[in-house]
């Protein structure tokens, strides 16, 4: 077995709100929260949210300003309550009233904001993105094709024709730092990435497949390397559009790389010294600091590394 660190304080795994899961099925209770004068709404526009100019705080608006901007009254999603009872909602904005360019605000993406904002704002943004993406992609009943309606504060869509309830979708994906007996790590570059951009290997978990099998299968498919002993290291949501990244370390028992060129353009074994030299020279670019890939690489390496995409 590998001795591996557990990843803690992942940038997108910092939610603090009470999701109020028992209470949100009560539509009247949810409507009262929307009417609360303290209610704060995050407007998601094209995968971005309004933030302060330095990106350190999200900018929330009131329900009244959302309604004035013409957002559909039934398409608002309850994210939860802060410790002082302040309700937080998300809406899918049209871009008309997002506040960009007003009062020193700007729109910020989650990849950037994840490393800048507070624990509360990180959790709000991730939850909002995941829900907005799901609602936008699933307007109709998968059984009968009828347009569905959001209920439960936006955590269910119900079909008015056949009564089926549809729940938000989360797609589990494994992501794995593979190392070998010579203490080298295995990194790969996807065909769509520019030369020099490398990351850990990753792939979606298939139906009926345990996570550990997905780790072994994905590494074998992408690089021809056989791994054993996958060890879970931590997880974080990755709502681009709906993934949950499940981080692992695994030990390689073979070393000959044979890439599947559809998924991986090239893969490399790197010693700690080679990795350090390659990132310092700029020859190799590591994933952004908000990603679990980056944290897996740095956990294996033992400290933070310079540079990112
Ligand atoms: Zn239906």
Short mmCIF file of C-alpha atoms and ligand atoms in Angstrom, two decimals:
data_model
loop_
_atom_site.label_atom_id
_atom_site.label_comp_id
_atom_site.label_asym_id
_atom_site.label_seq_id
_atom_site.Cartn_x
_atom_site.Cartn_y
_atom_site.Cartn_z
CA UNK A 1 0.00 0.00 0.00
CA UNK A 2 1.06 3.54 -0.68
CA UNK A 3 1.37 5.88 2.25
CA UNK A 4 -0.47 8.92 1.01
CA UNK A 5 -1.67 12.24 2.37
CA UNK A 6 -5.36 13.10 2.50
CA UNK A 7 -6.08 16.24 0.56
CA UNK A 8 -7.66 18.89 2.77
CA UNK A 9 -8.97 22.40 2.16
CA UNK A 10 -9.54 21.81 -1.54
CA UNK A 11 -10.52 25.13 -3.09
CA UNK A 12 -13.93 23.99 -4.30
CA UNK A 13 -14.76 21.82 -1.26
CA UNK A 14 -15.37 24.59 1.26
CA UNK A 15 -19.13 25.00 1.53
CA UNK A 16 -20.45 26.42 4.80
CA UNK A 17 -24.19 26.91 4.29
CA UNK A 18 -26.90 24.73 5.82
CA UNK A 19 -28.59 23.27 2.72
CA UNK A 20 -31.93 23.01 4.56
CA UNK A 21 -32.65 19.73 2.79
CA UNK A 22 -35.62 18.78 5.00
CA UNK A 23 -37.30 22.16 4.77
CA UNK A 24 -36.87 23.04 1.11
CA UNK A 25 -39.59 20.57 0.00
CA UNK A 26 -42.04 23.04 1.57
CA UNK A 27 -42.74 25.59 -1.17
CA UNK A 28 -44.26 28.10 1.25
CA UNK A 29 -41.16 27.95 3.43
CA UNK A 30 -38.93 28.51 0.40
CA UNK A 31 -41.10 31.46 -0.70
CA UNK A 32 -40.72 32.99 2.77
CA UNK A 33 -36.96 32.72 2.46
CA UNK A 34 -37.14 34.52 -0.91
CA UNK A 35 -39.19 37.26 0.78
CA UNK A 36 -36.71 37.66 3.63
CA UNK A 37 -35.30 41.20 3.33
CA UNK A 38 -31.85 39.78 4.06
CA UNK A 39 -32.08 37.30 1.14
CA UNK A 40 -29.00 37.26 -1.09
CA UNK A 41 -29.06 36.10 -4.71
CA UNK A 42 -26.14 35.05 -6.89
CA UNK A 43 -26.80 35.60 -10.59
CA UNK A 44 -24.90 33.14 -12.79
CA UNK A 45 -24.35 34.39 -16.34
CA UNK A 46 -22.54 32.18 -18.84
CA UNK A 47 -20.75 30.32 -16.05
CA UNK A 48 -19.66 33.48 -14.30
CA UNK A 49 -20.79 35.48 -11.28
CA UNK A 50 -20.47 39.14 -10.28
CA UNK A 51 -17.55 39.84 -7.97
CA UNK A 52 -15.60 42.69 -6.51
CA UNK A 53 -12.87 44.07 -8.76
CA UNK A 54 -10.12 42.12 -6.95
CA UNK A 55 -12.18 38.94 -7.11
CA UNK A 56 -12.07 38.35 -3.36
CA UNK A 57 -15.84 38.54 -2.75
CA UNK A 58 -18.92 37.64 -4.75
CA UNK A 59 -21.50 40.39 -5.24
CA UNK A 60 -25.05 39.36 -4.32
CA UNK A 61 -28.25 41.12 -5.29
CA UNK A 62 -31.73 41.32 -3.79
CA UNK A 63 -34.74 39.30 -5.04
CA UNK A 64 -36.38 42.59 -6.06
CA UNK A 65 -33.56 43.45 -8.44
CA UNK A 66 -33.64 39.93 -9.91
CA UNK A 67 -37.38 40.21 -10.54
CA UNK A 68 -36.92 43.66 -12.05
CA UNK A 69 -34.41 42.14 -14.45
CA UNK A 70 -37.01 39.67 -15.66
CA UNK A 71 -35.64 36.37 -14.37
CA UNK A 72 -38.37 33.67 -14.40
CA UNK A 73 -40.09 33.74 -11.02
CA UNK A 74 -40.15 29.96 -10.63
CA UNK A 75 -36.54 29.37 -11.66
CA UNK A 76 -34.67 30.26 -8.50
CA UNK A 77 -32.68 27.78 -6.56
CA UNK A 78 -32.29 27.74 -2.79
CA UNK A 79 -28.65 27.12 -1.88
CA UNK A 80 -29.13 27.24 1.87
CA UNK A 81 -28.95 29.35 5.00
CA UNK A 82 -25.97 31.00 6.64
CA UNK A 83 -25.44 30.55 10.39
CA UNK A 84 -27.40 33.76 11.02
CA UNK A 85 -30.33 32.46 8.93
CA UNK A 86 -29.63 34.60 5.88
CA UNK A 87 -30.99 32.74 2.82
CA UNK A 88 -28.92 32.34 -0.34
CA UNK A 89 -30.39 31.66 -3.77
CA UNK A 90 -29.01 31.28 -7.29
CA UNK A 91 -30.66 32.32 -10.53
CA UNK A 92 -29.62 31.83 -14.13
CA UNK A 93 -29.15 35.35 -15.44
CA UNK A 94 -29.51 36.61 -18.96
CA UNK A 95 -26.56 38.97 -18.84
CA UNK A 96 -28.76 42.08 -18.69
CA UNK A 97 -28.54 42.81 -14.98
CA UNK A 98 -25.33 41.12 -13.92
CA UNK A 99 -23.68 44.27 -12.70
CA UNK A 100 -20.64 44.02 -14.92
CA UNK A 101 -18.85 47.29 -15.17
CA UNK A 102 -21.00 48.84 -12.43
CA UNK A 103 -19.58 50.01 -9.12
CA UNK A 104 -16.23 48.34 -9.67
CA UNK A 105 -17.78 44.93 -10.24
CA UNK A 106 -16.79 42.37 -12.80
CA UNK A 107 -17.83 38.88 -13.79
CA UNK A 108 -15.58 36.11 -12.54
CA UNK A 109 -15.35 32.42 -13.39
CA UNK A 110 -15.26 29.70 -10.78
CA UNK A 111 -11.75 28.56 -11.70
CA UNK A 112 -10.43 32.01 -10.80
CA UNK A 113 -12.77 32.78 -7.91
CA UNK A 114 -12.14 29.40 -6.25
CA UNK A 115 -8.70 30.53 -5.16
CA UNK A 116 -9.71 34.01 -4.06
CA UNK A 117 -13.06 34.00 -2.26
CA UNK A 118 -14.13 32.98 1.26
CA UNK A 119 -15.24 29.48 2.21
CA UNK A 120 -18.87 30.58 2.11
CA UNK A 121 -18.61 32.20 -1.31
CA UNK A 122 -16.72 29.24 -2.74
CA UNK A 123 -19.47 26.88 -1.60
CA UNK A 124 -22.22 29.17 -2.88
CA UNK A 125 -20.58 29.51 -6.30
CA UNK A 126 -19.97 25.77 -6.73
CA UNK A 127 -23.51 24.86 -5.67
CA UNK A 128 -25.02 27.59 -7.86
CA UNK A 129 -23.02 26.51 -10.92
CA UNK A 130 -23.94 22.86 -10.47
CA UNK A 131 -27.66 23.63 -10.17
CA UNK A 132 -27.80 26.22 -12.96
CA UNK A 133 -25.96 23.85 -15.33
CA UNK A 134 -28.28 20.97 -14.49
CA UNK A 135 -31.52 22.95 -14.91
CA UNK A 136 -30.33 24.44 -18.19
CA UNK A 137 -29.48 21.02 -19.63
CA UNK A 138 -32.53 19.10 -18.34
CA UNK A 139 -35.70 21.04 -19.13
CA UNK A 140 -37.74 17.97 -20.14
CA UNK A 141 -38.82 14.68 -18.64
CA UNK A 142 -36.47 11.85 -19.64
CA UNK A 143 -39.42 9.39 -19.54
CA UNK A 144 -42.13 11.18 -21.54
CA UNK A 145 -40.60 14.37 -22.94
CA UNK A 146 -42.93 16.82 -21.18
CA UNK A 147 -41.44 20.08 -19.91
CA UNK A 148 -40.65 19.64 -16.20
CA UNK A 149 -41.04 22.09 -13.31
CA UNK A 150 -38.56 22.82 -10.54
CA UNK A 151 -39.59 21.96 -6.97
CA UNK A 152 -37.82 21.53 -3.64
CA UNK A 153 -36.04 24.86 -3.92
CA UNK A 154 -34.65 23.80 -7.29
CA UNK A 155 -33.23 20.45 -6.16
CA UNK A 156 -35.83 18.38 -8.02
CA UNK A 157 -37.64 18.76 -11.34
CA UNK A 158 -41.06 17.16 -11.49
CA UNK A 159 -42.92 16.05 -14.60
CA UNK A 160 -46.53 17.36 -14.56
CA UNK A 161 -47.57 14.67 -17.05
CA UNK A 162 -46.21 11.38 -15.67
CA UNK A 163 -45.21 12.53 -12.18
CA UNK A 164 -41.59 11.39 -12.41
CA UNK A 165 -39.18 13.25 -10.18
CA UNK A 166 -35.80 14.08 -11.67
CA UNK A 167 -32.86 14.79 -9.41
CA UNK A 168 -29.78 16.90 -10.15
CA UNK A 169 -27.12 14.90 -11.89
CA UNK A 170 -23.56 14.60 -10.65
CA UNK A 171 -21.05 12.70 -12.77
CA UNK A 172 -18.33 10.95 -10.77
CA UNK A 173 -14.88 11.05 -12.31
CA UNK A 174 -11.68 9.59 -10.91
CA UNK A 175 -8.43 11.52 -11.09
CA UNK A 176 -5.22 9.79 -10.16
CA UNK A 177 -1.58 10.52 -9.41
CA UNK A 178 0.30 7.42 -10.54
CA UNK A 179 3.82 6.84 -9.20
CA UNK A 180 6.28 4.02 -9.79
CA UNK A 181 8.88 2.18 -7.72
CA UNK A 182 11.57 4.61 -8.94
CA UNK A 183 9.53 7.41 -7.30
CA UNK A 184 8.50 9.01 -10.57
CA UNK A 185 5.02 10.38 -11.32
CA UNK A 186 3.04 9.85 -14.50
CA UNK A 187 1.54 12.91 -16.19
CA UNK A 188 -0.31 13.17 -19.49
CA UNK A 189 -1.33 15.75 -22.05
CA UNK A 190 -4.70 15.66 -23.75
CA UNK A 191 -4.72 16.14 -27.54
CA UNK A 192 -6.62 19.44 -27.27
CA UNK A 193 -4.10 20.96 -24.87
CA UNK A 194 -1.15 23.05 -26.04
CA UNK A 195 2.34 21.59 -25.94
CA UNK A 196 3.75 21.56 -22.43
CA UNK A 197 0.45 21.41 -20.54
CA UNK A 198 0.35 18.29 -18.41
CA UNK A 199 -1.87 16.89 -15.69
CA UNK A 200 -2.77 13.76 -13.80
CA UNK A 201 -4.88 11.13 -15.56
CA UNK A 202 -8.64 11.26 -15.19
CA UNK A 203 -11.82 9.76 -16.55
CA UNK A 204 -15.50 9.19 -15.86
CA UNK A 205 -16.69 6.30 -13.76
CA UNK A 206 -18.88 3.95 -15.82
CA UNK A 207 -22.27 2.59 -14.71
CA UNK A 208 -21.88 -0.35 -12.35
CA UNK A 209 -18.18 0.30 -11.89
CA UNK A 210 -16.42 0.69 -8.53
CA UNK A 211 -14.10 3.68 -8.25
CA UNK A 212 -11.03 1.48 -7.82
CA UNK A 213 -11.77 -0.35 -11.06
CA UNK A 214 -12.23 2.96 -12.85
CA UNK A 215 -8.76 4.05 -11.70
CA UNK A 216 -7.13 0.87 -13.03
CA UNK A 217 -9.11 0.95 -16.28
CA UNK A 218 -8.54 4.62 -17.09
CA UNK A 219 -4.78 4.48 -16.49
CA UNK A 220 -4.51 1.33 -18.60
CA UNK A 221 -6.64 2.77 -21.44
CA UNK A 222 -4.85 6.10 -21.58
CA UNK A 223 -1.24 5.05 -21.05
CA UNK A 224 -0.95 1.25 -21.11
CA UNK A 225 0.38 1.37 -17.53
CA UNK A 226 -0.89 -1.18 -15.00
CA UNK A 227 -1.61 0.19 -11.53
CA UNK A 228 -2.51 -1.43 -8.22
CA UNK A 229 -3.61 -0.28 -4.78
CA UNK A 230 -5.67 2.83 -5.64
CA UNK A 231 -5.97 4.86 -2.44
CA UNK A 232 -8.65 7.54 -2.05
CA UNK A 233 -7.28 10.99 -1.22
CA UNK A 234 -10.25 13.39 -1.28
CA UNK A 235 -12.87 14.91 -3.54
CA UNK A 236 -14.23 18.18 -4.81
CA UNK A 237 -17.11 19.20 -7.06
CA UNK A 238 -16.08 20.30 -10.55
CA UNK A 239 -19.27 21.76 -12.06
CA UNK A 240 -17.98 22.09 -15.64
CA UNK A 241 -20.71 21.10 -16.16
CA UNK A 242 -21.47 18.47 -13.50
CA UNK A 243 -18.46 16.43 -12.37
CA UNK A 244 -17.42 15.30 -8.94
CA UNK A 245 -13.67 14.67 -8.97
CA UNK A 246 -12.58 11.76 -6.78
CA UNK A 247 -8.83 11.92 -6.17
CA UNK A 248 -6.64 8.85 -5.87
CA UNK A 249 -3.01 7.83 -5.63
CA UNK A 250 -2.03 4.55 -7.29
CA UNK A 251 1.18 2.53 -7.70
CA UNK A 252 2.36 1.46 -11.14
CA UNK A 253 3.63 -2.08 -11.61
CA UNK A 254 4.67 -1.52 -15.24
CA UNK A 255 6.53 1.43 -16.78
CA UNK A 256 6.27 1.15 -20.56
CA UNK A 257 3.98 3.91 -21.83
CA UNK A 258 1.70 3.22 -24.78
CA UNK A 259 -0.75 6.09 -25.16
CA UNK A 260 -4.27 5.86 -26.51
CA UNK A 261 -3.95 8.80 -28.88
CA UNK A 262 -7.64 9.66 -28.79
CA UNK A 263 -7.53 10.49 -25.09
CA UNK A 264 -3.88 11.33 -24.46
CA UNK A 265 -1.40 12.89 -26.89
CA UNK A 266 1.64 12.08 -24.75
CA UNK A 267 2.48 10.83 -21.29
CA UNK A 268 5.71 11.16 -19.32
CA UNK A 269 7.34 9.73 -16.24
CA UNK A 270 8.97 12.50 -14.21
CA UNK A 271 11.21 12.26 -11.17
CA UNK A 272 10.83 14.99 -8.56
CA UNK A 273 13.97 16.72 -9.90
CA UNK A 274 12.76 16.47 -13.49
CA UNK A 275 9.33 17.83 -12.57
CA UNK A 276 10.83 20.75 -10.67
CA UNK A 277 13.24 21.60 -13.51
CA UNK A 278 10.51 21.33 -16.14
CA UNK A 279 8.07 23.62 -14.33
CA UNK A 280 10.79 26.13 -13.42
CA UNK A 281 11.95 26.39 -17.04
CA UNK A 282 8.36 26.71 -18.27
CA UNK A 283 8.74 23.58 -20.42
CA UNK A 284 5.91 22.00 -18.46
CA UNK A 285 2.79 23.78 -17.24
CA UNK A 286 0.83 22.31 -14.34
CA UNK A 287 -2.95 22.61 -13.87
CA UNK A 288 -4.44 25.57 -12.03
CA UNK A 289 -4.28 25.79 -8.25
CA UNK A 290 -8.03 25.36 -7.85
CA UNK A 291 -7.88 21.89 -9.42
CA UNK A 292 -7.58 18.65 -7.50
CA UNK A 293 -5.00 17.57 -10.11
CA UNK A 294 -2.67 20.30 -8.93
CA UNK A 295 -3.14 19.26 -5.30
CA UNK A 296 -2.45 15.60 -6.10
CA UNK A 297 0.78 16.53 -7.89
CA UNK A 298 1.94 18.81 -5.08
CA UNK A 299 0.99 16.28 -2.41
CA UNK A 300 3.15 13.70 -4.16
CA UNK A 301 5.97 16.22 -4.70
CA UNK A 302 5.84 17.37 -1.08
CA UNK A 303 5.42 21.10 -1.50
CA UNK A 304 3.98 23.76 -3.79
CA UNK A 305 5.37 24.07 -7.30
CA UNK A 306 5.63 27.22 -9.46
CA UNK A 307 3.56 28.15 -12.49
CA UNK A 308 0.15 27.11 -13.76
CA UNK A 309 -2.10 27.31 -16.80
ZN1 LIG B 1 -42.87 12.65 -17.71
#
